[in-house]
């Protein structure tokens, strides 16, 4: 196997992209790697796996030029025996080949039968639905993002089965999973982890799993306790332009989570005389009806009420339309049958855009977008991101510095304020996205995946800010796939469920 520790430098033509000493991948162990998005985790692991183009990047691994590193027998064996699951599977599926053909490409053709894996990852009692899916040629909207991700996981598990079948203990291999469950709900995430860990139990091999999902810690501790001695949890940080890899103790997350559950008791106020915002059910958009209920099955539709001082959690499977509904509330997407009561005013799909623009956006309600790039102008500077919005105070450099210091753990300088948004890491963009919206201090806050792409320390700070605004009387609606965290934060009586509705099914 190649060395367990790596000193890596990666640069483009104009700047250093990754600079790290002592990046560790323990052999025959499971390593979870956390850390904010955009700091170089994916680029680093792709480089070590031999996936970067030496013509595009200047890479040095343990003092060795990249072309020489790629020629090493150990590096070639990683590629031959292992597998790399990419963060965005859509870009790595061939639209000219059916999914069935791609599941059997190259060495995967020799792997054991994959029907059992497919049935587990699709909860299918028979193969009819799966066979139909396998005949599809991948296109932008079919299969779905979650199905594409599961297809790549099937490929990886097949390659692991092939590796285990070889029964050659000395083979160099590593299986890298880059955000493998980002498009999956917790059920399918847990199914995947069970399939992966059951293979690890047959014969340990080297697994590196990159994720933002800290709740995987709970799942490992709860369902795979026997493997805890062979599991490492690491967190990566960017400090002064260099990456640092540190141990992350599971007890830190688990203890914090228990504290959130205790704080949630009594933190939600009783409903007052009327909600700040009421959204009636039955809206229609993109050819489907959206309905809200208080139960997961969607037995009875009801309005979505947000009261002063309440933290409301809207749940639904990925792709149901949670983000779409929030954008309809903001007037950013127009549909049919929209009816809202906001501060004594009735708003429908016929309400002119000027009303949202002049009287609602940033004044009555604010939205934190799921993807910071959707909200921020990449050509603006950090300071300019605060301009043009209806802040109650003048946005001087001193005011902006004070706002940024709530979530940024370094001294805010004029140089940073003049930095282009495009030069920020993904986590820095998300913090800027959050702070800009929260600082508008509106009575209604809509939060779409507010802790997306953040490290653990930033997550705890963001949740403290959300809790503080709730206690100050703000009404907050949030959606998030981090169910474990927000189930601890939100009391059950403030949880709603979103459903797609056909006919009179609700």
Short mmCIF file of C-alpha atoms in Angstrom, two decimals:
data_model
loop_
_atom_site.label_atom_id
_atom_site.label_comp_id
_atom_site.label_asym_id
_atom_site.label_seq_id
_atom_site.Cartn_x
_atom_site.Cartn_y
_atom_site.Cartn_z
CA UNK A 1 0.00 0.00 0.00
CA UNK A 2 1.20 3.60 -0.59
CA UNK A 3 2.26 5.54 2.52
CA UNK A 4 -0.40 6.12 5.17
CA UNK A 5 0.59 9.80 5.49
CA UNK A 6 0.89 12.29 2.66
CA UNK A 7 2.33 15.77 2.22
CA UNK A 8 0.49 17.25 -0.76
CA UNK A 9 0.72 20.50 -2.71
CA UNK A 10 -1.75 21.25 -5.49
CA UNK A 11 -1.67 24.48 -7.50
CA UNK A 12 -3.27 25.91 -10.60
CA UNK A 13 -1.63 28.46 -12.84
CA UNK A 14 -2.38 31.35 -10.50
CA UNK A 15 -2.80 30.08 -6.93
CA UNK A 16 -2.27 27.30 -4.41
CA UNK A 17 -5.35 25.11 -4.06
CA UNK A 18 -4.25 22.53 -1.47
CA UNK A 19 -1.35 22.60 0.98
CA UNK A 20 -1.30 19.91 3.65
CA UNK A 21 1.22 17.87 5.61
CA UNK A 22 0.45 14.53 7.21
CA UNK A 23 -2.85 13.67 5.55
CA UNK A 24 -3.53 10.21 6.99
CA UNK A 25 -5.42 7.28 5.51
CA UNK A 26 -5.10 4.36 7.97
CA UNK A 27 -4.88 0.99 6.25
CA UNK A 28 -7.76 -1.47 6.70
CA UNK A 29 -9.83 1.00 8.70
CA UNK A 30 -12.91 3.13 8.07
CA UNK A 31 -12.15 6.86 8.13
CA UNK A 32 -14.88 9.50 8.18
CA UNK A 33 -13.63 12.89 7.02
CA UNK A 34 -15.71 15.96 7.95
CA UNK A 35 -15.08 19.62 7.24
CA UNK A 36 -16.62 22.62 5.52
CA UNK A 37 -17.21 22.54 1.78
CA UNK A 38 -14.83 24.06 -0.72
CA UNK A 39 -11.58 23.76 1.26
CA UNK A 40 -10.04 21.06 -0.92
CA UNK A 41 -11.08 17.65 0.46
CA UNK A 42 -12.31 16.37 -2.90
CA UNK A 43 -9.37 17.76 -4.84
CA UNK A 44 -6.90 16.28 -2.36
CA UNK A 45 -8.39 12.78 -2.47
CA UNK A 46 -8.72 12.83 -6.26
CA UNK A 47 -5.06 13.73 -6.49
CA UNK A 48 -4.01 10.83 -4.24
CA UNK A 49 -6.22 8.42 -6.16
CA UNK A 50 -4.55 9.53 -9.41
CA UNK A 51 -7.54 11.30 -10.97
CA UNK A 52 -6.13 14.78 -11.63
CA UNK A 53 -4.77 15.88 -14.99
CA UNK A 54 -1.05 16.70 -14.62
CA UNK A 55 -1.44 19.15 -17.50
CA UNK A 56 -4.07 21.11 -15.57
CA UNK A 57 -2.66 21.01 -12.03
CA UNK A 58 0.81 21.21 -10.52
CA UNK A 59 0.83 18.43 -7.93
CA UNK A 60 3.56 17.24 -5.60
CA UNK A 61 2.99 14.20 -3.34
CA UNK A 62 5.57 13.54 -0.61
CA UNK A 63 8.07 15.60 -2.59
CA UNK A 64 7.49 13.57 -5.77
CA UNK A 65 6.23 15.22 -8.99
CA UNK A 66 2.76 14.06 -9.96
CA UNK A 67 3.66 12.26 -13.21
CA UNK A 68 6.13 10.14 -11.25
CA UNK A 69 3.55 9.50 -8.50
CA UNK A 70 1.02 8.34 -11.11
CA UNK A 71 3.51 5.79 -12.45
CA UNK A 72 4.06 4.18 -9.06
CA UNK A 73 2.87 0.57 -8.86
CA UNK A 74 1.00 1.30 -5.63
CA UNK A 75 -0.96 4.18 -7.19
CA UNK A 76 -1.89 2.04 -10.19
CA UNK A 77 -3.06 -0.74 -7.85
CA UNK A 78 -5.36 1.71 -6.06
CA UNK A 79 -7.05 2.43 -9.38
CA UNK A 80 -7.17 -1.22 -10.38
CA UNK A 81 -8.48 -2.67 -7.13
CA UNK A 82 -10.41 0.21 -5.55
CA UNK A 83 -13.19 2.60 -6.49
CA UNK A 84 -13.88 6.35 -6.23
CA UNK A 85 -17.49 7.47 -5.75
CA UNK A 86 -17.75 11.05 -6.99
CA UNK A 87 -19.69 13.74 -5.17
CA UNK A 88 -21.70 14.57 -8.31
CA UNK A 89 -22.55 11.30 -10.08
CA UNK A 90 -24.49 13.03 -12.89
CA UNK A 91 -21.25 14.14 -14.53
CA UNK A 92 -19.83 10.61 -14.48
CA UNK A 93 -22.70 8.65 -16.00
CA UNK A 94 -22.58 8.08 -19.75
CA UNK A 95 -25.80 9.33 -21.44
CA UNK A 96 -25.11 7.03 -24.42
CA UNK A 97 -25.20 3.81 -22.39
CA UNK A 98 -28.02 2.31 -20.35
CA UNK A 99 -27.55 2.05 -16.60
CA UNK A 100 -27.46 -1.75 -16.90
CA UNK A 101 -24.55 -1.52 -19.34
CA UNK A 102 -22.68 0.86 -17.05
CA UNK A 103 -23.17 -1.40 -14.04
CA UNK A 104 -21.38 -4.14 -16.00
CA UNK A 105 -18.58 -2.11 -17.57
CA UNK A 106 -14.95 -3.17 -17.35
CA UNK A 107 -13.96 -5.21 -14.33
CA UNK A 108 -17.47 -4.94 -12.84
CA UNK A 109 -18.62 -7.55 -15.35
CA UNK A 110 -16.73 -10.18 -13.34
CA UNK A 111 -18.24 -9.22 -9.98
CA UNK A 112 -20.91 -11.37 -8.29
CA UNK A 113 -24.59 -10.88 -9.15
CA UNK A 114 -25.78 -7.40 -8.16
CA UNK A 115 -29.52 -8.10 -7.83
CA UNK A 116 -29.31 -8.31 -4.04
CA UNK A 117 -27.58 -4.91 -3.77
CA UNK A 118 -30.12 -3.32 -6.10
CA UNK A 119 -33.06 -4.74 -4.19
CA UNK A 120 -31.68 -3.46 -0.87
CA UNK A 121 -30.92 0.04 -2.17
CA UNK A 122 -34.37 0.30 -3.79
CA UNK A 123 -36.39 -1.52 -1.12
CA UNK A 124 -37.76 -3.66 -3.95
CA UNK A 125 -39.46 -6.99 -3.32
CA UNK A 126 -39.18 -7.87 -7.03
CA UNK A 127 -36.94 -6.67 -9.84
CA UNK A 128 -39.61 -5.28 -12.19
CA UNK A 129 -39.19 -1.65 -11.17
CA UNK A 130 -35.40 -2.01 -11.09
CA UNK A 131 -35.25 -3.66 -14.53
CA UNK A 132 -37.20 -0.75 -15.97
CA UNK A 133 -34.80 1.73 -14.39
CA UNK A 134 -31.74 -0.15 -15.64
CA UNK A 135 -32.95 0.24 -19.22
CA UNK A 136 -32.78 4.05 -18.92
CA UNK A 137 -30.18 6.15 -20.71
CA UNK A 138 -29.12 8.79 -18.14
CA UNK A 139 -30.46 12.25 -18.85
CA UNK A 140 -30.49 15.42 -16.71
CA UNK A 141 -33.79 14.59 -14.98
CA UNK A 142 -33.95 10.82 -15.23
CA UNK A 143 -33.00 8.95 -13.21
CA UNK A 144 -33.38 11.25 -10.21
CA UNK A 145 -30.38 12.57 -8.30
CA UNK A 146 -30.90 10.01 -5.54
CA UNK A 147 -31.16 7.17 -8.05
CA UNK A 148 -27.97 8.26 -9.81
CA UNK A 149 -26.19 8.35 -6.48
CA UNK A 150 -27.42 4.88 -5.59
CA UNK A 151 -26.25 3.58 -8.98
CA UNK A 152 -22.72 4.71 -8.19
CA UNK A 153 -22.94 3.05 -4.79
CA UNK A 154 -23.99 -0.18 -6.50
CA UNK A 155 -20.87 0.05 -8.69
CA UNK A 156 -18.65 0.59 -5.65
CA UNK A 157 -20.20 -2.30 -3.73
CA UNK A 158 -19.78 -4.56 -6.76
CA UNK A 159 -16.10 -3.60 -6.94
CA UNK A 160 -15.74 -4.39 -3.23
CA UNK A 161 -17.35 -7.79 -3.80
CA UNK A 162 -14.86 -8.41 -6.61
CA UNK A 163 -12.01 -7.40 -4.30
CA UNK A 164 -13.24 -9.70 -1.52
CA UNK A 165 -13.75 -12.53 -3.99
CA UNK A 166 -10.08 -12.30 -5.04
CA UNK A 167 -9.09 -13.23 -1.46
CA UNK A 168 -5.63 -11.75 -1.98
CA UNK A 169 -4.92 -10.08 1.34
CA UNK A 170 -1.86 -8.26 0.01
CA UNK A 171 -3.70 -6.35 -2.74
CA UNK A 172 -3.45 -2.56 -2.43
CA UNK A 173 -6.90 -1.03 -2.48
CA UNK A 174 -8.79 1.96 -1.22
CA UNK A 175 -12.46 2.79 -1.58
CA UNK A 176 -13.19 6.52 -1.45
CA UNK A 177 -16.74 7.82 -1.08
CA UNK A 178 -17.07 11.60 -1.65
CA UNK A 179 -20.41 12.75 -0.18
CA UNK A 180 -22.00 9.39 -1.08
CA UNK A 181 -25.35 10.07 0.59
CA UNK A 182 -25.92 13.77 -0.04
CA UNK A 183 -29.00 13.05 -2.19
CA UNK A 184 -30.32 10.23 -0.01
CA UNK A 185 -32.66 10.31 2.95
CA UNK A 186 -31.56 8.75 6.23
CA UNK A 187 -33.17 5.40 5.43
CA UNK A 188 -31.18 4.81 2.25
CA UNK A 189 -28.08 6.25 3.90
CA UNK A 190 -28.37 3.66 6.64
CA UNK A 191 -28.99 0.86 4.10
CA UNK A 192 -25.82 1.86 2.24
CA UNK A 193 -23.75 1.97 5.44
CA UNK A 194 -25.02 -1.47 6.44
CA UNK A 195 -24.11 -2.92 3.02
CA UNK A 196 -20.65 -1.33 3.16
CA UNK A 197 -19.87 -2.30 6.76
CA UNK A 198 -21.10 -5.88 6.33
CA UNK A 199 -18.49 -6.27 3.59
CA UNK A 200 -15.86 -4.74 5.85
CA UNK A 201 -16.71 -7.37 8.45
CA UNK A 202 -15.87 -10.12 5.94
CA UNK A 203 -12.35 -8.78 5.52
CA UNK A 204 -11.21 -5.28 6.54
CA UNK A 205 -10.11 -2.98 3.74
CA UNK A 206 -9.36 0.74 3.50
CA UNK A 207 -12.37 3.07 3.37
CA UNK A 208 -12.32 6.87 3.25
CA UNK A 209 -15.77 8.44 3.54
CA UNK A 210 -16.00 12.22 3.01
CA UNK A 211 -19.22 13.75 4.33
CA UNK A 212 -20.91 16.77 5.90
CA UNK A 213 -23.39 14.49 7.67
CA UNK A 214 -22.28 14.42 11.30
CA UNK A 215 -25.33 12.30 12.16
CA UNK A 216 -23.46 9.35 10.62
CA UNK A 217 -21.61 9.30 13.94
CA UNK A 218 -24.85 8.39 15.72
CA UNK A 219 -25.68 5.73 13.16
CA UNK A 220 -22.27 4.07 13.52
CA UNK A 221 -22.46 4.19 17.32
CA UNK A 222 -26.05 2.91 17.33
CA UNK A 223 -25.97 0.17 14.66
CA UNK A 224 -22.31 -0.74 14.17
CA UNK A 225 -20.90 -0.59 17.68
CA UNK A 226 -18.74 -3.66 17.02
CA UNK A 227 -16.72 -1.68 14.45
CA UNK A 228 -16.09 1.43 16.53
CA UNK A 229 -12.55 0.29 17.32
CA UNK A 230 -11.78 0.26 13.59
CA UNK A 231 -13.44 3.58 12.77
CA UNK A 232 -11.66 6.95 12.81
CA UNK A 233 -13.47 10.28 12.74
CA UNK A 234 -11.45 13.21 11.36
CA UNK A 235 -12.22 16.84 10.65
CA UNK A 236 -10.37 19.06 8.19
CA UNK A 237 -9.88 22.80 8.65
CA UNK A 238 -8.41 25.58 6.55
CA UNK A 239 -6.04 27.73 8.59
CA UNK A 240 -4.02 30.56 7.01
CA UNK A 241 -4.16 28.91 3.62
CA UNK A 242 -3.12 25.45 4.86
CA UNK A 243 -5.23 22.39 5.53
CA UNK A 244 -5.10 20.68 8.90
CA UNK A 245 -6.48 17.23 9.65
CA UNK A 246 -7.53 16.68 13.27
CA UNK A 247 -9.20 13.96 15.32
CA UNK A 248 -12.91 14.46 15.90
CA UNK A 249 -14.21 12.74 19.02
CA UNK A 250 -17.68 11.17 18.58
CA UNK A 251 -18.55 12.18 22.15
CA UNK A 252 -18.31 15.85 21.18
CA UNK A 253 -21.15 15.51 18.68
CA UNK A 254 -23.22 13.02 20.69
CA UNK A 255 -22.97 15.10 23.88
CA UNK A 256 -23.90 18.29 22.02
CA UNK A 257 -26.89 16.53 20.45
CA UNK A 258 -28.18 15.48 23.87
CA UNK A 259 -27.86 19.08 24.99
CA UNK A 260 -29.96 20.26 22.05
CA UNK A 261 -32.70 17.81 22.97
CA UNK A 262 -32.75 19.12 26.52
CA UNK A 263 -32.84 22.75 25.34
CA UNK A 264 -35.76 22.02 23.01
CA UNK A 265 -37.99 21.18 25.97
CA UNK A 266 -40.10 24.25 26.66
CA UNK A 267 -38.34 26.39 24.06
CA UNK A 268 -41.38 26.57 21.76
CA UNK A 269 -44.04 29.06 22.86
CA UNK A 270 -47.70 28.26 22.88
CA UNK A 271 -49.62 29.52 19.86
CA UNK A 272 -50.76 33.10 20.27
CA UNK A 273 -54.00 34.59 18.96
CA UNK A 274 -52.87 34.18 15.40
CA UNK A 275 -49.86 33.22 13.29
CA UNK A 276 -47.45 35.72 11.80
CA UNK A 277 -47.74 33.77 8.55
CA UNK A 278 -50.35 31.27 7.41
CA UNK A 279 -49.88 29.42 4.13
CA UNK A 280 -52.95 27.58 2.92
CA UNK A 281 -52.48 24.12 1.42
CA UNK A 282 -53.33 23.04 -2.10
CA UNK A 283 -50.94 25.21 -4.10
CA UNK A 284 -50.04 23.95 -7.55
CA UNK A 285 -46.72 24.38 -9.33
CA UNK A 286 -44.84 22.63 -12.15
CA UNK A 287 -47.83 20.37 -12.79
CA UNK A 288 -48.17 19.01 -9.25
CA UNK A 289 -50.17 19.90 -6.16
CA UNK A 290 -48.37 20.55 -2.89
CA UNK A 291 -50.12 19.93 0.40
CA UNK A 292 -49.02 20.23 4.02
CA UNK A 293 -50.07 17.94 6.87
CA UNK A 294 -49.21 17.37 10.51
CA UNK A 295 -48.62 13.63 10.01
CA UNK A 296 -46.03 11.85 7.88
CA UNK A 297 -48.66 9.90 5.93
CA UNK A 298 -50.49 13.03 4.83
CA UNK A 299 -53.86 11.90 6.13
CA UNK A 300 -55.28 15.40 6.53
CA UNK A 301 -54.14 18.56 4.79
CA UNK A 302 -53.80 21.69 6.92
CA UNK A 303 -52.45 25.23 6.68
CA UNK A 304 -48.81 25.88 7.53
CA UNK A 305 -48.76 28.27 10.50
CA UNK A 306 -45.71 30.16 11.73
CA UNK A 307 -46.20 31.96 15.04
CA UNK A 308 -44.02 34.52 16.73
CA UNK A 309 -41.19 32.78 18.57
CA UNK A 310 -41.77 29.42 16.87
CA UNK A 311 -39.28 27.23 15.04
CA UNK A 312 -41.16 25.19 12.43
CA UNK A 313 -39.59 22.23 10.61
CA UNK A 314 -41.00 21.22 7.21
CA UNK A 315 -40.11 17.64 6.26
CA UNK A 316 -40.38 15.72 2.99
CA UNK A 317 -38.29 13.31 0.92
CA UNK A 318 -35.72 14.86 -1.39
CA UNK A 319 -37.31 16.21 -4.56
CA UNK A 320 -40.82 16.63 -3.12
CA UNK A 321 -40.76 20.42 -3.43
CA UNK A 322 -39.70 21.94 -0.10
CA UNK A 323 -37.42 24.51 -1.73
CA UNK A 324 -40.06 25.22 -4.37
CA UNK A 325 -42.66 25.93 -1.70
CA UNK A 326 -40.33 28.32 0.13
CA UNK A 327 -39.61 30.17 -3.11
CA UNK A 328 -43.35 30.43 -3.75
CA UNK A 329 -43.80 32.00 -0.31
CA UNK A 330 -41.06 34.47 -1.26
CA UNK A 331 -42.71 35.20 -4.62
CA UNK A 332 -39.69 33.92 -6.52
CA UNK A 333 -41.65 31.11 -8.20
CA UNK A 334 -45.20 31.65 -9.41
CA UNK A 335 -47.75 28.86 -9.27
CA UNK A 336 -51.49 28.48 -8.86
CA UNK A 337 -53.78 28.47 -5.83
CA UNK A 338 -51.29 30.28 -3.59
CA UNK A 339 -52.97 31.94 -0.61
CA UNK A 340 -51.10 33.38 2.36
CA UNK A 341 -52.00 35.63 5.26
CA UNK A 342 -49.05 37.77 6.30
CA UNK A 343 -49.41 40.51 8.88
CA UNK A 344 -53.09 40.99 8.08
CA UNK A 345 -52.53 41.04 4.30
CA UNK A 346 -53.80 38.39 1.89
CA UNK A 347 -51.27 37.36 -0.76
CA UNK A 348 -52.04 35.18 -3.79
CA UNK A 349 -50.37 34.26 -7.06
CA UNK A 350 -52.01 37.39 -8.49
CA UNK A 351 -50.23 39.72 -6.07
CA UNK A 352 -47.96 41.95 -8.18
CA UNK A 353 -44.22 41.30 -7.98
CA UNK A 354 -43.79 44.91 -6.87
CA UNK A 355 -45.54 44.11 -3.58
CA UNK A 356 -42.99 41.40 -2.76
CA UNK A 357 -40.12 43.60 -3.88
CA UNK A 358 -41.14 46.81 -2.13
CA UNK A 359 -42.96 45.58 0.97
CA UNK A 360 -41.98 41.96 1.74
CA UNK A 361 -38.43 41.06 0.70
CA UNK A 362 -36.06 41.93 3.51
CA UNK A 363 -38.81 43.84 5.32
CA UNK A 364 -41.38 41.23 6.33
CA UNK A 365 -39.63 38.01 5.38
CA UNK A 366 -36.18 36.82 4.40
CA UNK A 367 -34.91 33.58 2.88
CA UNK A 368 -31.56 31.87 3.33
CA UNK A 369 -31.02 29.89 0.15
CA UNK A 370 -29.83 26.30 0.12
CA UNK A 371 -26.95 27.11 -2.23
CA UNK A 372 -25.04 30.27 -1.38
CA UNK A 373 -24.10 30.76 -5.05
CA UNK A 374 -27.81 31.23 -5.77
CA UNK A 375 -27.95 34.23 -3.44
CA UNK A 376 -24.52 35.84 -3.84
CA UNK A 377 -23.06 37.68 -6.81
CA UNK A 378 -19.66 36.05 -7.47
CA UNK A 379 -18.35 39.30 -8.97
CA UNK A 380 -19.11 41.34 -5.86
CA UNK A 381 -16.80 41.73 -2.90
CA UNK A 382 -17.67 40.52 0.59
CA UNK A 383 -18.60 44.09 1.62
CA UNK A 384 -20.63 44.69 -1.54
CA UNK A 385 -22.75 41.62 -0.70
CA UNK A 386 -24.38 43.77 2.01
CA UNK A 387 -25.25 46.64 -0.32
CA UNK A 388 -28.67 47.26 -1.88
CA UNK A 389 -30.65 45.44 0.83
CA UNK A 390 -33.09 47.17 3.21
CA UNK A 391 -30.94 47.03 6.34
CA UNK A 392 -32.15 49.18 9.21
CA UNK A 393 -28.63 50.38 9.97
CA UNK A 394 -26.07 51.83 7.58
CA UNK A 395 -23.73 49.07 6.39
CA UNK A 396 -20.38 50.66 7.20
CA UNK A 397 -17.22 48.56 7.19
CA UNK A 398 -17.28 48.51 10.99
CA UNK A 399 -20.88 47.23 11.05
CA UNK A 400 -20.10 44.54 8.47
CA UNK A 401 -17.00 43.48 10.39
CA UNK A 402 -19.14 43.03 13.51
CA UNK A 403 -21.69 40.94 11.62
CA UNK A 404 -19.05 38.70 10.04
CA UNK A 405 -17.27 38.12 13.35
CA UNK A 406 -20.30 36.14 14.56
CA UNK A 407 -19.41 33.20 12.30
CA UNK A 408 -15.88 33.79 10.98
CA UNK A 409 -13.15 32.63 13.34
CA UNK A 410 -10.42 35.00 12.13
CA UNK A 411 -9.94 38.74 12.30
CA UNK A 412 -12.02 40.52 9.68
CA UNK A 413 -9.78 42.94 7.81
CA UNK A 414 -10.32 45.42 5.01
CA UNK A 415 -8.51 42.99 2.75
CA UNK A 416 -11.11 40.32 3.47
CA UNK A 417 -13.98 42.76 2.91
CA UNK A 418 -12.55 43.54 -0.52
CA UNK A 419 -12.12 39.87 -1.44
CA UNK A 420 -14.32 38.67 -4.33
CA UNK A 421 -17.10 36.32 -3.30
CA UNK A 422 -15.88 33.92 -6.01
CA UNK A 423 -12.61 33.48 -4.07
CA UNK A 424 -14.33 32.25 -0.90
CA UNK A 425 -14.60 28.59 0.04
CA UNK A 426 -18.02 26.94 -0.02
CA UNK A 427 -18.30 27.15 3.75
CA UNK A 428 -17.32 30.83 3.78
CA UNK A 429 -19.97 31.59 1.14
CA UNK A 430 -22.57 29.79 3.23
CA UNK A 431 -21.65 31.77 6.35
CA UNK A 432 -21.85 35.02 4.36
CA UNK A 433 -25.19 33.90 2.92
CA UNK A 434 -26.55 33.22 6.42
CA UNK A 435 -25.24 36.37 8.07
CA UNK A 436 -26.48 38.67 5.34
CA UNK A 437 -30.02 37.31 5.58
CA UNK A 438 -30.18 37.00 9.37
CA UNK A 439 -28.95 40.58 9.77
CA UNK A 440 -32.04 41.89 7.97
CA UNK A 441 -33.86 40.97 11.21
CA UNK A 442 -37.27 40.33 9.64
CA UNK A 443 -40.14 38.83 11.62
CA UNK A 444 -40.27 35.78 9.31
CA UNK A 445 -37.16 33.77 8.41
CA UNK A 446 -37.16 31.00 5.81
CA UNK A 447 -34.10 28.77 6.14
CA UNK A 448 -33.34 26.28 3.36
CA UNK A 449 -30.60 23.87 4.49
CA UNK A 450 -29.04 26.48 6.81
CA UNK A 451 -26.10 24.30 7.92
CA UNK A 452 -25.28 22.98 4.46
CA UNK A 453 -21.53 22.59 3.90
CA UNK A 454 -20.43 23.77 7.36
CA UNK A 455 -18.02 22.22 9.83
CA UNK A 456 -19.22 21.25 13.30
CA UNK A 457 -18.13 24.43 15.08
CA UNK A 458 -19.91 26.59 12.51
CA UNK A 459 -23.03 24.42 12.76
CA UNK A 460 -23.21 24.96 16.52
CA UNK A 461 -22.79 28.73 16.08
CA UNK A 462 -25.47 28.93 13.40
CA UNK A 463 -27.93 26.97 15.50
CA UNK A 464 -27.26 29.23 18.48
CA UNK A 465 -28.04 32.24 16.29
CA UNK A 466 -31.25 30.62 15.07
CA UNK A 467 -32.29 29.79 18.64
CA UNK A 468 -31.55 33.37 19.74
CA UNK A 469 -33.74 34.81 16.98
CA UNK A 470 -36.51 32.39 17.86
CA UNK A 471 -36.38 33.50 21.50
CA UNK A 472 -36.51 37.14 20.39
CA UNK A 473 -39.90 36.47 18.78
CA UNK A 474 -39.06 35.71 15.18
CA UNK A 475 -41.08 33.10 13.32
CA UNK A 476 -38.78 30.62 11.57
CA UNK A 477 -39.53 28.01 8.92
CA UNK A 478 -36.73 25.62 8.02
CA UNK A 479 -36.11 22.65 5.78
CA UNK A 480 -33.08 20.42 6.12
CA UNK A 481 -31.95 16.87 5.37
CA UNK A 482 -30.08 16.93 8.73
CA UNK A 483 -33.05 15.31 10.42
CA UNK A 484 -31.24 14.13 13.53
CA UNK A 485 -30.03 17.63 14.37
CA UNK A 486 -33.32 19.40 13.74
CA UNK A 487 -35.44 16.70 15.32
CA UNK A 488 -33.44 17.48 18.47
CA UNK A 489 -33.90 21.23 17.98
CA UNK A 490 -37.62 21.34 17.12
CA UNK A 491 -40.43 20.00 19.28
CA UNK A 492 -42.76 17.50 17.51
CA UNK A 493 -45.79 19.79 17.62
CA UNK A 494 -43.94 22.21 15.32
CA UNK A 495 -43.12 19.66 12.63
CA UNK A 496 -45.05 19.65 9.35
CA UNK A 497 -44.84 17.34 6.35
CA UNK A 498 -45.01 18.27 2.68
CA UNK A 499 -46.65 15.93 0.16
CA UNK A 500 -47.37 15.90 -3.52
CA UNK A 501 -51.08 15.45 -3.99
CA UNK A 502 -53.11 13.94 -6.80
CA UNK A 503 -56.89 14.09 -6.92
CA UNK A 504 -58.41 13.66 -3.46
CA UNK A 505 -55.57 11.67 -1.94
CA UNK A 506 -55.37 14.06 0.97
#
